[in-house]
CSV table of C-alpha atoms and ligand atoms in Angstrom, one decimal:
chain,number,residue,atom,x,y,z
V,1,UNK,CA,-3.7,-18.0,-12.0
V,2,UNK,CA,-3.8,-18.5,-8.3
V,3,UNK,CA,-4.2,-22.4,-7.0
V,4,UNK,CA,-8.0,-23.3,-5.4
V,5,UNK,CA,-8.6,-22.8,-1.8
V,6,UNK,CA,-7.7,-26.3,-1.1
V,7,UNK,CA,-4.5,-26.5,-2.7
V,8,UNK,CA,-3.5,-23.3,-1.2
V,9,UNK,CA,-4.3,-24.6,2.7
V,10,UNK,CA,-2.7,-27.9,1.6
V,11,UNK,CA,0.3,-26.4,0.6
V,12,UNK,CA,0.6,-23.7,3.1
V,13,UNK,CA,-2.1,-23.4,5.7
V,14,UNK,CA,0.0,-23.0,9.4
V,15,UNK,CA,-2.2,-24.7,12.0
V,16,UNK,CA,-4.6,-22.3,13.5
V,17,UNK,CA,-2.7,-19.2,12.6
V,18,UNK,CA,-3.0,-19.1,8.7
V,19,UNK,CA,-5.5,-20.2,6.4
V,20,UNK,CA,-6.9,-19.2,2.7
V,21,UNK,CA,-10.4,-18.4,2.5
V,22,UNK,CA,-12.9,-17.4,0.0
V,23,UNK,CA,-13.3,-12.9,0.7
V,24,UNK,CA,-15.8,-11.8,-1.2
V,25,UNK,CA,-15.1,-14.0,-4.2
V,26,UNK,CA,-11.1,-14.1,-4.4
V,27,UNK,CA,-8.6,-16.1,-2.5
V,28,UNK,CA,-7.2,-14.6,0.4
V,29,UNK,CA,-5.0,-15.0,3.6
V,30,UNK,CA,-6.1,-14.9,6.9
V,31,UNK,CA,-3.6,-14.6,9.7
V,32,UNK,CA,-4.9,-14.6,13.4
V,33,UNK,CA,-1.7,-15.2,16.1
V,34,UNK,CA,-0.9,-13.8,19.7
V,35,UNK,CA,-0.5,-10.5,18.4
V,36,UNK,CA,-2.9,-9.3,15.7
V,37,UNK,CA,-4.9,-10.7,12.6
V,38,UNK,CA,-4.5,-9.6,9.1
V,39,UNK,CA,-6.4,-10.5,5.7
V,40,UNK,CA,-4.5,-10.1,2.0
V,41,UNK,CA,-5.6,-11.3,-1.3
V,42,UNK,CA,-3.8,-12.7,-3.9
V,43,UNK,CA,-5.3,-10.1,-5.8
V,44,UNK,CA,-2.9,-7.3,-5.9
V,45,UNK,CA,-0.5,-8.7,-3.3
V,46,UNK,CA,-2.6,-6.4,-0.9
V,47,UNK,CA,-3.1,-6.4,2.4
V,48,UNK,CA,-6.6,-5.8,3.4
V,49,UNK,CA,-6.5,-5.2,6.9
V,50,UNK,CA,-4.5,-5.6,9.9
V,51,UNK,CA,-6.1,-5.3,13.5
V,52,UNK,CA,-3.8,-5.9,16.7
V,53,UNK,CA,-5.7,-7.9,19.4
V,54,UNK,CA,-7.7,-5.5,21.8
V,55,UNK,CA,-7.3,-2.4,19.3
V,56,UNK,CA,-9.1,-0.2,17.1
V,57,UNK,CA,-8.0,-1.3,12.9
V,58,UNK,CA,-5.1,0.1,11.9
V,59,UNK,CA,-6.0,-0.2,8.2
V,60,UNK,CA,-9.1,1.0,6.3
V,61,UNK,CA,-11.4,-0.7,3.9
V,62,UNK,CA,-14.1,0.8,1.3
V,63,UNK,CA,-17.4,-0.5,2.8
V,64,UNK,CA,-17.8,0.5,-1.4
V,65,UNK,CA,-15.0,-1.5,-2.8
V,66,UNK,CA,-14.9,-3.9,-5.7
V,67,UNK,CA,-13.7,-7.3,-5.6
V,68,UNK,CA,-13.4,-7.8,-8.8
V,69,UNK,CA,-10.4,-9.3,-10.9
V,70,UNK,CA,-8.6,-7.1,-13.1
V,71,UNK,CA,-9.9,-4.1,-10.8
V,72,UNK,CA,-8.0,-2.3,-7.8
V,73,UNK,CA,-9.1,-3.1,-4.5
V,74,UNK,CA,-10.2,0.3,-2.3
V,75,UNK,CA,-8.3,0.2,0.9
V,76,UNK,CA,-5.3,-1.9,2.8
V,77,UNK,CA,-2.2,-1.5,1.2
V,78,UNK,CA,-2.5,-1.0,-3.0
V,79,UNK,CA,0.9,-1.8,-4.8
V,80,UNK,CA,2.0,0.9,-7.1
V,81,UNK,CA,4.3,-0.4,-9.5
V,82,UNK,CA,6.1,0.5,-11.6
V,83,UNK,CA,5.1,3.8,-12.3
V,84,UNK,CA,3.1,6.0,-9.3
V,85,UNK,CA,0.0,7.9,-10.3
V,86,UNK,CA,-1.0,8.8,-13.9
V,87,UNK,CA,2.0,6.8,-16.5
V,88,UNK,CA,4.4,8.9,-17.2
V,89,UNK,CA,4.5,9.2,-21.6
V,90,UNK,CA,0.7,7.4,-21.5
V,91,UNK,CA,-2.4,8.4,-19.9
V,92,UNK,CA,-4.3,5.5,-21.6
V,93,UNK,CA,-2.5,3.0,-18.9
V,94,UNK,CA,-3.9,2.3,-15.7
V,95,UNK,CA,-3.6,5.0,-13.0
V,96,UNK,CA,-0.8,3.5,-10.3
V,97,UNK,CA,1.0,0.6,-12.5
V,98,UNK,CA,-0.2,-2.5,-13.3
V,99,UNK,CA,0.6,-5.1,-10.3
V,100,UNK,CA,-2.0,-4.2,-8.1
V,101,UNK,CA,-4.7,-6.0,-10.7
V,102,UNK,CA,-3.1,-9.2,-11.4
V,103,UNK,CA,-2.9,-12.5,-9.9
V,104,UNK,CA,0.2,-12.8,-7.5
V,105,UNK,CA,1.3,-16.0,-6.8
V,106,UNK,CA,2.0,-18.0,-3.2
V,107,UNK,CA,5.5,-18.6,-2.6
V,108,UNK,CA,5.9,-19.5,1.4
V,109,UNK,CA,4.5,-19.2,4.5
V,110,UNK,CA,6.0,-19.4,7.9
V,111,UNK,CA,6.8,-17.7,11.4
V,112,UNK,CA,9.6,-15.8,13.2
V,113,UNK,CA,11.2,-16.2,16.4
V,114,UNK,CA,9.3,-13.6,18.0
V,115,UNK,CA,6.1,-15.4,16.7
V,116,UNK,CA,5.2,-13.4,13.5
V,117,UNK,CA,3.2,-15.1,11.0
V,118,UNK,CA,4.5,-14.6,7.5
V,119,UNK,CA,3.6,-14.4,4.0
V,120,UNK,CA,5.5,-14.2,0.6
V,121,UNK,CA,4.0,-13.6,-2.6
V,122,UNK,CA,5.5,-13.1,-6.1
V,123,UNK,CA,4.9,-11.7,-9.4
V,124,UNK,CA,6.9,-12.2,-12.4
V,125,UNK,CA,6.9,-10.9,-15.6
V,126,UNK,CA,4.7,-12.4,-18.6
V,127,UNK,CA,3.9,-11.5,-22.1
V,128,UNK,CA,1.3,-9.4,-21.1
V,129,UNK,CA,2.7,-7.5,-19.0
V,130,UNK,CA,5.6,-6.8,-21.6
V,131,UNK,CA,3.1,-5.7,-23.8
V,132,UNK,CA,2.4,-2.7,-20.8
V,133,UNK,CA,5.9,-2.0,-19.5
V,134,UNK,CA,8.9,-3.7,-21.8
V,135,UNK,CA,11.2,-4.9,-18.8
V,136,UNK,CA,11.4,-8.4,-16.9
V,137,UNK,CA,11.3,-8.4,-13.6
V,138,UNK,CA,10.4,-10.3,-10.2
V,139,UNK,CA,8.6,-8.8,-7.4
V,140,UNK,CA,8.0,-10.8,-4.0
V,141,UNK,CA,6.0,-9.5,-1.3
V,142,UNK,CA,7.2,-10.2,2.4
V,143,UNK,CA,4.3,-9.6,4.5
V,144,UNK,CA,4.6,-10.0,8.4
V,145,UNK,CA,1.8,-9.8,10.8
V,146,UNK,CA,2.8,-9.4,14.6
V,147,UNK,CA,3.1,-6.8,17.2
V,148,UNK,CA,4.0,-4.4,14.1
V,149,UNK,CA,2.9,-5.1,10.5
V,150,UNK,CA,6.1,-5.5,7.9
V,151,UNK,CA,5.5,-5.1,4.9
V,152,UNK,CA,8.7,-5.5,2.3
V,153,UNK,CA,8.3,-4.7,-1.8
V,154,UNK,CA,11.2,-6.2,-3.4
V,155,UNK,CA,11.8,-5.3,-7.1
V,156,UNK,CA,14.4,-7.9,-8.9
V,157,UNK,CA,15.5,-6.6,-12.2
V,158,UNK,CA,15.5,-9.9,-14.3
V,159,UNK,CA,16.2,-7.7,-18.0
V,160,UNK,CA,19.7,-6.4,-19.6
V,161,UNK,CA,18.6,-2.9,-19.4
V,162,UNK,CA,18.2,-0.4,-16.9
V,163,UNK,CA,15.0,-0.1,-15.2
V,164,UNK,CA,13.8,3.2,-14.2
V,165,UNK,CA,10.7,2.8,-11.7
V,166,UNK,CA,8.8,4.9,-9.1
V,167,UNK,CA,5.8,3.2,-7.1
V,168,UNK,CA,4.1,3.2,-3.3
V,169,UNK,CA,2.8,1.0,-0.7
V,170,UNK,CA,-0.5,2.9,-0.7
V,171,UNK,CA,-1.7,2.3,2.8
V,172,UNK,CA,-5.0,3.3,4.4
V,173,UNK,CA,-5.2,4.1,7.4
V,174,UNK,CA,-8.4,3.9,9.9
V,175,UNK,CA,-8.8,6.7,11.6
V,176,UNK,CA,-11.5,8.0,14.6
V,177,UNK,CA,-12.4,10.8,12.1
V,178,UNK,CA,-10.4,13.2,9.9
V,179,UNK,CA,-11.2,16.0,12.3
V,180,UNK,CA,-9.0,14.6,15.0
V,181,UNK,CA,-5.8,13.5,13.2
V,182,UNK,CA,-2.5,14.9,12.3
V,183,UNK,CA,0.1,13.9,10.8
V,184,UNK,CA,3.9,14.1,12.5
V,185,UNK,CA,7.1,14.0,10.7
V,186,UNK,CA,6.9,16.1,7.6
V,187,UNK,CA,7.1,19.6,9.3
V,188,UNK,CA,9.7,21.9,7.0
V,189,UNK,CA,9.3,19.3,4.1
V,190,UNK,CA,9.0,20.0,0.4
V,191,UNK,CA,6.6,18.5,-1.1
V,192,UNK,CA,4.9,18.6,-4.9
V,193,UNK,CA,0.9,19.7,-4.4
V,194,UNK,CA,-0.7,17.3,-6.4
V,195,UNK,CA,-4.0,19.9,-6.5
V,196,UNK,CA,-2.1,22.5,-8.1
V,197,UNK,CA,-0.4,21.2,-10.7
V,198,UNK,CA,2.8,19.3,-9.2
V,199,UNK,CA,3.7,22.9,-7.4
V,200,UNK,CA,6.3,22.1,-5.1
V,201,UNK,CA,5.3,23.5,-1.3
V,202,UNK,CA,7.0,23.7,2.1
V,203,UNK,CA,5.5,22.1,4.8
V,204,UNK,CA,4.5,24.6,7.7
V,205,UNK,CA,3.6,22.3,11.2
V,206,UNK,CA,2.1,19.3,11.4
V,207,UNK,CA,-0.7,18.4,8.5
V,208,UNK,CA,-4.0,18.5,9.6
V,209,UNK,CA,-7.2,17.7,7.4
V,210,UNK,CA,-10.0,20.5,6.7
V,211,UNK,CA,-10.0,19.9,2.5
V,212,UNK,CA,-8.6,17.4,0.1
V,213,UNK,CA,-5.1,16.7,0.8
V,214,UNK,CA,-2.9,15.4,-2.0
V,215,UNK,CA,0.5,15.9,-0.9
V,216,UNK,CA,3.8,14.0,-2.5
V,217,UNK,CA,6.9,14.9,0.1
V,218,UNK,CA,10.2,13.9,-1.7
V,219,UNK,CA,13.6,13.5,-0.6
V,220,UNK,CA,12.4,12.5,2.7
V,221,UNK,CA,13.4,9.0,4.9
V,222,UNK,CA,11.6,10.4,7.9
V,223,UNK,CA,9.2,7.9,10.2
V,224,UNK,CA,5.8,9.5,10.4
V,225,UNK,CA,3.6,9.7,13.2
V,226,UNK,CA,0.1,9.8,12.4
V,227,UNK,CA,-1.9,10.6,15.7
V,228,UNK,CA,-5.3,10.1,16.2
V,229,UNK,CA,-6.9,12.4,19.2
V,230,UNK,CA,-10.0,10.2,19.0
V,231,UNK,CA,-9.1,6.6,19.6
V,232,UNK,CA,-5.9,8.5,21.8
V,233,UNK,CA,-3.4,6.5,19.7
V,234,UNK,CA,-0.5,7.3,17.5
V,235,UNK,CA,0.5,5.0,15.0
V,236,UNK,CA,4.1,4.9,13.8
V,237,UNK,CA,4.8,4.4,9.7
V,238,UNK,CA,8.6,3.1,9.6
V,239,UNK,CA,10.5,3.2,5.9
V,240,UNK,CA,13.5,2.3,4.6
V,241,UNK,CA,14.4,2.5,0.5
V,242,UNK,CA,11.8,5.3,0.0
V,243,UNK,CA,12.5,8.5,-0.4
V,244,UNK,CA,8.8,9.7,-1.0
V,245,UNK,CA,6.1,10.2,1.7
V,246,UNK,CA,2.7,10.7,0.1
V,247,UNK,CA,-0.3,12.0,2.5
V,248,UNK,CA,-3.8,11.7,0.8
V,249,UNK,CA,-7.2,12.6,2.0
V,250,UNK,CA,-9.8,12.9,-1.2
V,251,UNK,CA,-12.1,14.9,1.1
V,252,UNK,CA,-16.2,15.4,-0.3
V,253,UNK,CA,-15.9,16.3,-4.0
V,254,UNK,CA,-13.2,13.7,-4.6
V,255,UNK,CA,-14.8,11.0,-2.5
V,256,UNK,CA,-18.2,11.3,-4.3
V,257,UNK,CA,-16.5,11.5,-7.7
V,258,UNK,CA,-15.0,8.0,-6.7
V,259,UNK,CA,-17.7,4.6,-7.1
V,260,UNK,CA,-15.7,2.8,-5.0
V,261,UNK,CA,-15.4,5.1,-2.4
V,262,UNK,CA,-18.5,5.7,0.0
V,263,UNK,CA,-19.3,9.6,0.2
V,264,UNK,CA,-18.7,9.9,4.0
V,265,UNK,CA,-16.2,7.5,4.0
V,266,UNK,CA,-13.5,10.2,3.7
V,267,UNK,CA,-14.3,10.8,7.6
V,268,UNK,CA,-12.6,7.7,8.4
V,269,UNK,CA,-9.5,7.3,6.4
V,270,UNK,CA,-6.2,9.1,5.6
V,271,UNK,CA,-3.3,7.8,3.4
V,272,UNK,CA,0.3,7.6,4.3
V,273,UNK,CA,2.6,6.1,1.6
V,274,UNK,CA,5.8,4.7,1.9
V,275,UNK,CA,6.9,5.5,-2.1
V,276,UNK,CA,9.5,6.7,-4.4
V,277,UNK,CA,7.8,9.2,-6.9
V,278,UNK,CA,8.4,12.1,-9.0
V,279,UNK,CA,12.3,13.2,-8.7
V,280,UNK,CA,12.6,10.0,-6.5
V,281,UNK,CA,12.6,7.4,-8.9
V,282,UNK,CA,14.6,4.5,-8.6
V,283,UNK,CA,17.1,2.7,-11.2
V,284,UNK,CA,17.3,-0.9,-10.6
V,285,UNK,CA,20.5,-2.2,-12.8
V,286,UNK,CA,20.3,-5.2,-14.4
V,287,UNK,CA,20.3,-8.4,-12.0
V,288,UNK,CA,20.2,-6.0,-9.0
V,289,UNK,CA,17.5,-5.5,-6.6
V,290,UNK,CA,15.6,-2.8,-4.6
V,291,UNK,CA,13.5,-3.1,-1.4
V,292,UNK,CA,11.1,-1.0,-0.1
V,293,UNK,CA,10.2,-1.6,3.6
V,294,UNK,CA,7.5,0.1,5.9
V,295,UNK,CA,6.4,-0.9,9.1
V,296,UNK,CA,3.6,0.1,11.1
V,297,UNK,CA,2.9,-0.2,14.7
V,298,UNK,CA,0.8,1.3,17.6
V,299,UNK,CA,3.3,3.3,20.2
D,1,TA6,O1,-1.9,8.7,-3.5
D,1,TA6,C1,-2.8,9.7,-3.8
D,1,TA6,C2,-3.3,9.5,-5.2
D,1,TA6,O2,-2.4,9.6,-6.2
D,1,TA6,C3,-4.5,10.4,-5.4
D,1,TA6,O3,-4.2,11.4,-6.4
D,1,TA6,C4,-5.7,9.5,-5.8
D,1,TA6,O4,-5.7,9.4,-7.2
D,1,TA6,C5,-5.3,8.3,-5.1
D,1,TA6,O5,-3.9,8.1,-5.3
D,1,TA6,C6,-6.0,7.0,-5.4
D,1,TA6,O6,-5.8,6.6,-6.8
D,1,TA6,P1,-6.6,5.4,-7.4
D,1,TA6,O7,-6.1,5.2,-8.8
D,1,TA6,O8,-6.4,4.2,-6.5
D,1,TA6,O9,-8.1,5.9,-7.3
């Protein structure tokens, strides 16, 4: 169970720069330094949003989403872990793992030379969720706020056994309007169409949005460029230890199927996820680690 507001700010409040306040019901960190200011709730481990000073937000936010514990939160940066999309063996468990509904905990706070502000969470396993998915584990969170946002998943494999995982850092990204974006890096990729059946596809050109986009690239390190024609910006989405690039737009049908998800809101979002799915999933030996790492920035 996450510590009150007071605690929290006691414990690790950083002057004017980071604080915990109450968002919409749950605890959550807000970061405002020289570069940028960010939000993330304890909830999930999920960043919310992350806006550079003087520019448009890079991330993206349900106007419809829930803030309710034990529910995912629509927008920022979901944690998929440890499985990505439906379970594997089990439809009955929760689309996208487990973590990205529980409690994570406060570990430290703190700034870099080049005056990031900084934020790590953990999650460790408990009986419950053994009685999901039978491996112990650690995850901690690194979350940086600056000129770029970092964002770092580490997965510690605390069991005897081999742990076989996929997973994502889901991120949303704001955009002018779907019309006017596309999506660099991926050009020649394979990737498995997630509307027809897992097919696997090649990429032709750059992706552009005119229907429902549900792409999972594998095999692929690549940096992805998503550019923006109407706020004249290209963002840059950085990876290391994922070898999955997932691109997501739920387009009308999708979007109204979704209660969470406002029926024009597909205008204004598109998803590019740093993950390791399908034929990409990890094995984490016992006591060994993995990391996943994205980072975002305007160039
Ligand atoms: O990343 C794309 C995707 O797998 C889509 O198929 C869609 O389901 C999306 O994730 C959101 O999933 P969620 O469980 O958060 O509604």
């Amino acid at each position: 169970m996450s510590l009150a507001l007071d605690v929290l700010n006691q414990k690790f409040a950083l002057d004017n720069k980071l604080c915990f306040v109450d968002f919409n019901g749950m605890p959550a960190v807000r970061i405002r330094n020289e570069h940028a200011e960010a939000l993330a709730t304890l909830h999930g481990g999920q960043v919310l949003s992350y806006k550079p000073h003087g520019e448009q937000p890079v991330l993206w936010l349900s106007d419809e989403s829930l803030f309710e514990f034990g529910k995912p939160i629509r927008g920022g940066i979901p944690i998929c872990w440890p499985w990505f999309g439906p379970h594997p063996d089990n439809p009955a468990k929760p689309n996208h793992g487990f973590v990205r509904t529980l409690d994570w905990d406060m570990f430290s706070s703190g700034e870099t030379s080049n005056g990031n502000t900084t934020v790590q969470m953990v999650l460790r396993s408990t009986d419950e969720t053994m009685a999901v998915w039978p491996h112990h584990f650690k995850l901690s969170l690194l979350i940086s706020v600056g000129a770029s946002l970092r964002v770092e998943l580490t997965t510690e494999n605390t069991s005897c056994e081999d742990m076989r995982c996929t997973g994502a850092l889901h991120t949303y990204f704001s955009v002018s309007d779907i019309s006017a974006v596309s999506v660099h890096g991926l050009e020649n990729g394979t990737y498995l169409d997630n509307l027809e059946n897992l097919s696997s596809r090649t990429q032709d050109g750059l992706i552009s949005f005119d229907r429902e986009v549900d792409r999972v690239f594998i095999h692929t390190e690549e940096t992805c460029l998503l550019e923006d024609a109407g706020w004249q910006r290209m963002i840059s989405v950085a990876k290391e230890g994922s070898r999955s690039t997932v691109v997501w737009n739920p387009w009308i049908d999708k979007a109204a199927r979704m209660k969470d998800f406002g029926d024009h809101e597909y205008q204004r979002m598109v998803c590019i996820e740093t993950a390791n799915a399908g034929p990409d999933a990890i094995t984490i030996f016992p006591g060994n680690t993995w990391r996943l790492k994205m980072e975002v920035k305007k160039i």
